[in-house]
Short mmCIF file of C-alpha atoms in Angstrom, two decimals:
data_model
loop_
_atom_site.label_atom_id
_atom_site.label_comp_id
_atom_site.label_asym_id
_atom_site.label_seq_id
_atom_site.Cartn_x
_atom_site.Cartn_y
_atom_site.Cartn_z
CA MET A 252 -22.96 -2.28 47.59
CA PRO A 253 -23.40 0.89 49.76
CA ALA A 254 -20.07 2.62 50.39
CA SER A 255 -20.90 2.78 54.12
CA LEU A 256 -20.29 -1.00 54.30
CA LEU A 257 -16.59 -0.35 53.69
CA ASP A 258 -15.92 1.49 56.92
CA GLY A 259 -19.16 1.80 58.86
CA LYS A 260 -18.99 0.66 62.46
CA SER A 261 -22.27 -1.28 62.18
CA ALA A 262 -20.90 -3.18 59.12
CA GLU A 263 -17.87 -4.59 60.96
CA PRO A 264 -19.55 -8.02 61.57
CA LEU A 265 -20.34 -8.22 57.84
CA ARG A 266 -16.74 -7.35 56.88
CA GLU A 267 -15.50 -9.95 59.40
CA ARG A 268 -17.79 -12.57 57.87
CA LEU A 269 -16.67 -11.72 54.35
CA ASP A 270 -13.04 -11.92 55.39
CA ALA A 271 -13.62 -15.39 56.80
CA LEU A 272 -15.11 -16.55 53.53
CA ALA A 273 -13.10 -14.76 50.89
CA PHE A 274 -9.94 -12.78 50.08
CA LYS A 275 -10.56 -9.17 49.00
CA GLN A 276 -9.27 -8.92 45.40
CA VAL A 277 -10.65 -5.50 44.49
CA VAL A 278 -12.39 -2.79 46.52
CA VAL A 279 -13.72 0.30 44.73
CA ARG A 280 -15.16 3.46 46.32
CA LEU A 281 -16.94 5.60 43.72
CA GLY A 282 -17.00 9.32 44.28
CA ASN A 283 -20.44 10.05 42.80
CA GLN A 284 -23.58 8.26 41.60
CA SER A 285 -23.00 8.63 37.87
CA ILE A 286 -22.35 4.91 37.40
CA PHE A 287 -25.43 3.83 39.38
CA ASP A 288 -27.68 6.78 38.70
CA GLN A 289 -30.67 5.18 40.45
CA ALA A 290 -28.78 4.72 43.72
CA THR A 291 -29.82 6.83 46.65
CA VAL A 292 -26.52 6.32 48.54
CA ASP A 293 -22.85 6.36 47.55
CA ALA A 294 -21.83 3.13 45.92
CA SER A 295 -18.83 0.81 46.13
CA LEU A 296 -17.76 -2.42 44.52
CA TYR A 297 -16.28 -5.53 46.06
CA VAL A 298 -14.65 -8.56 44.38
CA GLY A 299 -13.58 -11.51 46.47
CA ARG A 300 -12.12 -15.00 46.01
CA ARG A 301 -12.76 -17.93 48.25
CA GLN A 302 -10.07 -18.28 50.91
CA ALA A 303 -9.28 -21.84 49.85
CA GLU A 304 -8.04 -20.52 46.49
CA VAL A 305 -5.33 -18.23 47.91
CA SER A 306 -2.13 -18.74 49.94
CA GLU A 307 -1.99 -18.27 53.66
CA SER A 308 0.33 -15.28 53.47
CA PRO A 309 -1.39 -11.88 53.21
CA CYS A 310 -1.97 -10.71 49.63
CA PRO A 311 -2.45 -7.14 48.57
CA THR A 312 -5.89 -5.90 47.59
CA LEU A 313 -6.40 -3.68 44.59
CA MET A 314 -7.82 -0.41 45.98
CA VAL A 315 -9.66 1.98 43.67
CA TRP A 316 -10.70 5.47 44.76
CA ALA A 317 -12.43 8.23 42.72
CA ASP A 318 -13.38 11.73 43.82
CA HIS A 319 -16.73 13.53 43.37
CA THR A 320 -15.88 15.30 40.09
CA SER A 321 -17.63 14.50 36.85
CA GLY A 322 -16.10 11.56 34.99
CA ALA A 323 -13.65 10.55 37.72
CA SER A 324 -15.43 7.25 38.51
CA ASP A 325 -15.67 6.40 34.81
CA ARG A 326 -11.94 7.08 34.25
CA ALA A 327 -11.05 5.00 37.32
CA LEU A 328 -13.07 2.03 36.13
CA ARG A 329 -11.69 2.27 32.58
CA THR A 330 -8.19 2.20 33.91
CA LEU A 331 -9.05 -0.73 36.19
CA ARG A 332 -10.45 -2.73 33.27
CA SER A 333 -7.26 -2.11 31.25
CA LEU A 334 -4.94 -3.42 33.98
CA ASP A 335 -3.23 -6.80 33.64
CA TRP A 336 -2.32 -7.23 37.28
CA THR A 337 -2.40 -10.01 39.85
CA PRO A 338 -1.31 -9.91 43.52
CA SER A 339 1.84 -11.86 42.64
CA ASP A 340 2.93 -8.98 40.39
CA GLY A 341 3.74 -6.87 43.44
CA LEU A 342 2.77 -3.38 44.28
CA ILE A 343 1.03 -1.04 41.85
CA GLU A 344 0.49 2.73 42.20
CA ILE A 345 -1.53 4.89 39.83
CA ASP A 346 -2.47 8.41 40.91
CA HIS A 347 -4.21 10.86 38.60
CA GLY A 348 -5.42 13.28 41.25
CA ASP A 349 -9.16 12.69 40.70
CA TYR A 350 -8.69 8.91 41.04
CA SER A 351 -6.16 6.45 42.47
CA ILE A 352 -5.48 2.75 41.99
CA TYR A 353 -3.02 1.00 44.27
CA SER A 354 -2.37 -2.28 45.99
CA GLU A 355 -2.39 -2.57 49.75
CA VAL A 356 -2.47 -5.34 52.33
CA CYS A 357 -5.78 -4.78 54.19
CA GLU A 358 -5.68 -6.55 57.53
CA GLY A 359 -8.45 -6.30 60.10
CA THR A 360 -12.07 -5.24 59.62
CA SER A 361 -11.94 -1.66 60.98
CA GLY A 362 -12.11 -0.26 57.48
CA TRP A 363 -11.69 -1.24 53.82
CA ALA A 364 -12.37 2.17 52.22
CA PRO A 365 -9.88 3.19 49.50
CA ARG A 366 -8.48 6.71 49.81
CA PRO A 367 -6.47 9.05 47.54
CA LEU A 368 -3.00 7.51 47.08
CA ALA A 369 -1.10 10.71 47.90
CA SER A 370 -3.10 11.09 51.13
CA THR A 371 -2.56 7.45 52.04
CA LYS A 372 1.23 7.87 51.67
CA LEU A 373 1.15 11.01 53.84
CA LEU A 374 -0.81 9.14 56.51
CA ARG A 375 1.88 6.43 56.59
CA GLN A 376 4.62 9.06 56.82
CA TYR A 377 3.00 10.67 59.87
CA LYS A 378 2.01 7.39 61.55
CA PRO A 379 4.42 7.99 64.49
CA LEU A 380 2.50 11.12 65.53
CA PRO A 381 -0.17 10.95 68.26
CA ARG A 382 -3.77 10.84 67.16
CA LEU A 383 -5.94 13.91 67.45
CA SER A 384 -8.08 12.13 70.07
CA SER A 385 -5.13 12.10 72.47
CA GLN A 386 -5.10 15.92 72.51
CA TYR A 387 -8.68 17.00 71.92
CA SER A 388 -12.20 15.88 72.70
CA ILE A 389 -14.41 16.45 69.66
CA ASN A 390 -17.85 17.23 71.03
CA GLN A 391 -20.94 17.18 68.82
CA GLY A 392 -22.85 20.46 68.90
CA THR A 393 -26.27 21.06 70.36
CA ILE A 394 -29.29 19.36 68.87
CA THR A 395 -32.21 21.79 68.91
CA GLY A 396 -34.74 19.30 67.54
CA LEU A 397 -36.37 22.12 65.50
CA ASN A 398 -34.08 24.82 64.11
CA GLU A 399 -36.93 26.92 62.76
CA ALA A 400 -38.10 27.49 66.33
CA PHE A 401 -34.71 27.91 67.98
CA VAL A 402 -32.31 29.42 65.43
CA LEU A 403 -32.80 33.07 64.40
CA ASP A 404 -30.95 35.08 61.77
CA ASP A 405 -29.57 38.56 62.59
CA ASP A 406 -32.72 40.45 61.56
CA GLU A 407 -34.97 38.22 63.61
CA PHE A 408 -32.65 38.52 66.59
CA LYS A 409 -32.64 42.35 66.40
CA ARG A 410 -36.48 42.39 66.42
CA LEU A 411 -36.44 40.73 69.83
CA PRO A 412 -36.88 43.00 72.87
CA ARG A 413 -33.52 43.69 74.51
CA THR A 414 -34.69 41.92 77.68
CA GLU A 415 -35.13 38.67 75.72
CA ARG A 416 -31.80 38.71 73.89
CA LYS A 417 -29.81 37.48 76.84
CA PHE A 418 -31.35 34.04 76.35
CA PHE A 419 -29.66 33.75 72.96
CA ARG A 420 -26.06 32.98 71.96
CA LYS A 421 -24.23 33.35 68.66
CA ALA A 422 -24.59 30.13 66.68
CA ILE A 423 -22.24 28.09 64.55
CA ILE A 424 -24.07 26.47 61.59
CA ASN A 425 -22.45 24.86 58.54
CA ALA A 426 -22.32 28.17 56.69
CA SER A 427 -20.70 30.02 59.60
CA ILE A 428 -17.09 28.99 58.99
CA ARG A 429 -15.30 29.85 55.79
CA ASP A 430 -11.51 29.84 55.25
CA GLY A 431 -10.88 29.41 58.97
CA ARG A 432 -12.95 32.44 60.00
CA ILE A 433 -16.26 32.67 61.83
CA HIS A 434 -18.90 34.67 59.98
CA ASP A 435 -21.67 35.87 62.33
CA GLY A 436 -25.27 35.88 61.26
CA HIS A 437 -27.22 33.37 63.40
CA TRP A 438 -28.34 33.07 67.00
CA VAL A 439 -29.62 30.12 68.95
CA PHE A 440 -31.99 30.02 71.94
CA TYR A 441 -29.78 28.78 74.75
CA PRO A 442 -31.37 29.37 78.20
CA TYR A 443 -28.57 27.71 80.13
CA GLY A 444 -25.63 28.86 82.21
CA ALA A 445 -24.99 30.45 85.58
CA SER A 446 -26.00 33.99 84.47
CA ILE A 447 -29.29 33.03 82.79
CA PRO A 448 -32.63 32.89 84.71
CA VAL A 449 -33.91 29.31 84.99
CA LEU A 450 -36.96 28.64 82.83
CA ASP A 451 -38.48 25.92 84.96
CA SER A 452 -42.12 26.55 84.16
CA GLU A 453 -44.36 27.80 81.36
CA GLU A 454 -45.28 30.75 83.53
CA LYS A 455 -41.64 31.79 83.82
CA LEU A 456 -41.18 31.24 80.07
CA PHE A 457 -44.13 33.46 79.15
CA GLU A 458 -43.18 36.09 81.72
CA LEU A 459 -39.56 36.49 80.54
CA LEU A 460 -39.88 35.82 76.81
CA PRO A 461 -43.38 36.90 75.66
CA HIS A 462 -42.33 38.09 72.15
CA TYR A 463 -40.17 35.03 71.40
CA VAL A 464 -42.80 32.64 72.66
CA ARG A 465 -45.52 34.30 70.65
CA GLU A 466 -43.55 34.51 67.41
CA TYR A 467 -41.54 31.20 67.46
CA LEU A 468 -42.38 28.77 70.23
CA GLU A 469 -46.15 28.82 70.37
CA PRO A 470 -46.60 28.32 66.58
CA ASN A 471 -44.33 25.24 66.82
CA LYS A 472 -45.50 23.90 70.16
CA SER A 473 -47.02 20.71 68.83
CA ALA A 474 -43.88 19.80 66.94
CA LEU A 475 -41.71 20.70 69.89
CA ARG A 476 -43.69 18.48 72.20
CA ARG A 477 -43.35 15.52 69.76
CA ARG A 478 -39.51 15.53 69.76
CA THR A 479 -37.89 12.29 70.91
CA GLY A 480 -36.18 12.50 74.27
CA ILE A 481 -38.02 15.62 75.40
CA ASP A 482 -40.22 15.87 78.53
CA GLU A 483 -43.47 17.35 77.26
CA ALA A 484 -43.77 19.35 80.43
CA SER A 485 -40.63 21.32 79.45
CA TRP A 486 -41.18 21.35 75.74
CA TRP A 487 -39.30 24.69 75.22
CA HIS A 488 -35.90 23.20 75.92
CA LEU A 489 -33.33 22.08 73.33
CA THR A 490 -33.26 18.38 72.59
CA ARG A 491 -29.51 18.22 73.54
CA LYS A 492 -28.06 21.33 75.15
CA ARG A 493 -24.44 19.95 75.42
CA ALA A 494 -22.85 21.08 78.67
CA VAL A 495 -19.62 22.11 76.86
CA HIS A 496 -21.39 25.36 75.89
CA GLU A 497 -22.69 26.37 79.33
CA ARG A 498 -19.35 27.84 80.37
CA PHE A 499 -17.65 30.53 78.28
CA THR A 500 -14.35 28.76 77.62
CA PRO A 501 -12.16 29.13 74.46
CA LYS A 502 -12.54 26.35 71.96
CA ILE A 503 -11.91 25.27 68.39
CA VAL A 504 -15.11 24.99 66.40
CA SER A 505 -15.80 23.17 63.11
CA THR A 506 -18.69 22.47 60.75
CA TYR A 507 -20.34 19.06 60.25
CA PHE A 508 -18.92 18.77 56.75
CA GLY A 509 -16.02 20.54 55.06
CA ASN A 510 -12.28 20.38 54.62
CA ALA A 511 -9.20 22.28 55.77
CA GLY A 512 -10.42 25.79 56.49
CA SER A 513 -13.66 24.51 58.09
CA PHE A 514 -12.16 25.03 61.59
CA ALA A 515 -12.06 28.30 63.54
CA TRP A 516 -11.03 29.76 66.89
CA ASP A 517 -13.69 30.86 69.36
CA ALA A 518 -11.50 32.99 71.64
CA THR A 519 -14.22 33.89 74.15
CA GLY A 520 -16.32 30.73 74.16
CA GLU A 521 -19.41 32.76 73.25
CA TYR A 522 -20.49 30.59 70.33
CA VAL A 523 -22.83 27.63 70.62
CA VAL A 524 -22.30 25.00 67.93
CA VAL A 525 -25.57 23.94 66.31
CA GLN A 526 -24.28 22.27 63.12
CA GLY A 527 -20.78 21.09 63.80
CA TYR A 528 -18.36 20.23 66.56
CA ALA A 529 -16.64 21.91 69.52
CA TRP A 530 -13.07 20.85 70.28
CA THR A 531 -11.90 21.02 73.86
CA PRO A 532 -8.56 19.85 75.23
CA SER A 533 -8.34 16.30 76.65
CA GLY A 534 -8.24 16.56 80.44
CA SER A 535 -9.13 19.56 82.51
CA THR A 536 -6.93 22.18 80.80
CA VAL A 537 -8.02 25.14 78.71
CA ILE A 538 -6.71 25.92 75.23
CA ASN A 539 -4.57 29.02 75.42
CA GLU A 540 -4.85 31.65 72.71
CA LYS A 541 -1.53 30.95 71.03
CA THR A 542 -2.24 27.22 70.76
CA GLY A 543 -5.79 27.85 69.44
CA LEU A 544 -4.67 30.31 66.80
CA ALA A 545 -1.77 28.06 65.69
CA ALA A 546 -4.23 25.15 65.45
CA VAL A 547 -6.51 27.14 63.18
CA ALA A 548 -3.60 27.92 60.86
CA VAL A 549 -2.53 24.24 60.82
CA LEU A 550 -6.14 23.14 60.24
CA SER A 551 -6.33 25.43 57.20
CA SER A 552 -3.22 23.94 55.54
CA ALA A 553 -2.65 21.72 52.57
CA THR A 554 -1.13 19.07 54.82
CA VAL A 555 -4.34 18.73 56.86
CA SER A 556 -6.42 18.77 53.68
CA ARG A 557 -4.56 15.75 52.44
CA LEU A 558 -4.73 14.03 55.85
CA ILE A 559 -8.49 14.54 56.07
CA ALA A 560 -8.83 12.86 52.66
CA ALA A 561 -6.88 9.89 54.10
CA ILE A 562 -9.15 9.33 57.06
CA SER A 563 -12.60 10.55 56.04
CA ASN A 564 -15.09 10.11 53.26
CA ASN A 565 -15.75 12.72 50.61
CA LEU A 566 -19.37 13.59 50.02
CA ALA A 567 -21.25 15.28 47.22
CA GLY A 568 -19.51 18.58 46.43
CA GLY A 569 -16.13 17.31 47.67
CA GLN A 570 -16.73 17.99 51.37
CA PHE A 571 -15.61 15.52 54.06
CA ASN A 572 -17.25 14.22 57.20
CA LEU A 573 -15.55 16.08 60.11
CA SER A 574 -17.10 14.06 62.96
CA ALA A 575 -15.08 12.56 65.81
CA ARG A 576 -15.50 9.16 64.18
CA TYR A 577 -13.07 10.23 61.47
CA MET A 578 -11.12 13.18 62.81
CA SER A 579 -10.05 11.46 65.99
CA LYS A 580 -7.86 9.16 63.88
CA MET A 581 -5.90 11.98 62.25
CA PRO A 582 -2.22 12.31 63.21
CA PHE A 583 -1.60 15.74 64.80
CA VAL A 584 1.26 17.75 66.29
CA ASP A 585 1.64 18.91 69.86
CA LEU A 586 1.29 22.67 69.66
CA LYS A 587 2.54 23.06 73.23
CA ASN A 588 5.92 21.59 72.34
CA GLU A 589 8.53 24.23 73.33
CA ALA A 590 11.06 22.72 70.95
CA LEU A 591 8.78 23.80 68.05
CA SER A 592 8.05 27.27 69.46
CA GLU A 593 9.53 29.13 66.42
CA GLN A 594 7.11 27.46 63.98
CA ILE A 595 4.21 27.55 66.46
CA ASP A 596 4.68 31.29 67.14
CA ALA A 597 4.73 32.01 63.37
CA LEU A 598 1.64 29.89 62.81
CA ALA A 599 -0.22 31.67 65.63
CA LEU A 600 0.38 35.00 63.88
CA ILE A 601 -1.07 33.47 60.70
CA GLY A 602 -4.02 32.28 62.82
CA VAL A 603 -4.59 35.86 63.91
CA ALA A 604 -4.75 36.98 60.26
CA ILE A 605 -7.06 34.11 59.39
CA SER A 606 -9.43 34.94 62.23
CA ARG A 607 -9.55 38.60 61.30
CA GLY A 608 -9.99 37.99 57.54
CA GLU A 609 -6.62 39.61 56.79
CA SER A 610 -4.21 38.60 54.06
CA TYR A 611 -1.41 36.19 54.81
CA SER A 612 1.00 33.88 53.00
CA LYS A 613 -0.60 30.49 52.32
CA GLU A 614 2.78 29.23 51.12
CA LEU A 615 4.33 30.11 54.44
CA ARG A 616 1.48 28.49 56.35
CA ASP A 617 1.86 25.29 54.37
CA ARG A 618 5.66 25.21 54.75
CA LEU A 619 5.55 25.83 58.52
CA THR A 620 2.87 23.14 58.91
CA GLU A 621 4.83 20.65 56.87
CA ASP A 622 7.92 21.41 58.93
CA LEU A 623 5.95 20.87 62.17
CA PHE A 624 4.64 17.51 61.07
CA SER A 625 7.89 16.30 59.61
CA ILE A 626 10.06 17.31 62.61
CA SER A 627 7.50 15.85 65.05
CA ALA A 628 7.22 12.56 63.15
CA THR A 629 11.02 12.22 63.02
CA THR A 630 11.51 12.94 66.74
CA THR A 631 8.63 10.70 67.73
CA LYS A 632 10.00 7.57 66.01
#
């Protein structure tokens, strides 16, 4: 069955119905489509027994996870076939890096998806920590509705008259963030904010942006007018502008898909996220520079890489979904905790090096992050 049925929100009623009818014996999440080569979506396997055939006490389910690499799914299934195991045999744990097989009591219908065993253990270890959603709001980026009309590369931007450039902001797309650092190269039409003239009519649009309209908007006018949710009378606006970008406030930015290192610090708030997410603090506060830089270092670490694997789904190429749906569940440390200032200060310096593309000790970054999480989890219990 499609892997999305294991943890998709819309599939909760189906999981609830299956739980009422049967006990989950085996759940398998395959990391690629090599087993079912005609499938157009990621595949999973489910084996259940009727509830009448099992005891009332919760029994562990055999969870099987394989990553995206070649042969991992085959090896996982071969190992599964060779097992002589029943729930009454107790816990089982097999971890070969590219695949894991383990037993776990799965209660509730919020999610059945198997994860890497090492990551699952780490998630349990840091369970006392607050969830990321208690500290940050993860805001989806703008939706232009037609990137070819609204997103320009550097060369295209430089060909614009200087008077038209003020209507554009630096853009974050999926290729913009690598190893925790923002790499410039794209601009997005963003005619919003207190300092930008209001484009409330076609006459104003043509008057203030004649070159851009002629080269990019007019050739795409029909497609722009057909976008869902757009008033045809103001067809030149983005489909979703996202108010979080109207003010220039510091924020953490991420890509749609990635892993640890796919997060960066926007110190000035000048970037508009087009393909990805903008993190702002919960409440009305602003992220200070030290906290933002320390967060980037933490979000580049091996600890966070393992935690992401425990809460999100890997896609083709080994990247993970970094949306709020998954990331909001990740345990995270309070980087404003004065009791941890020594580690936080050191991580902030590493964050500076990451943001500038300078060399730094990854071993020190990982050790400091592990210390932060371990100390925080111990003191939170």
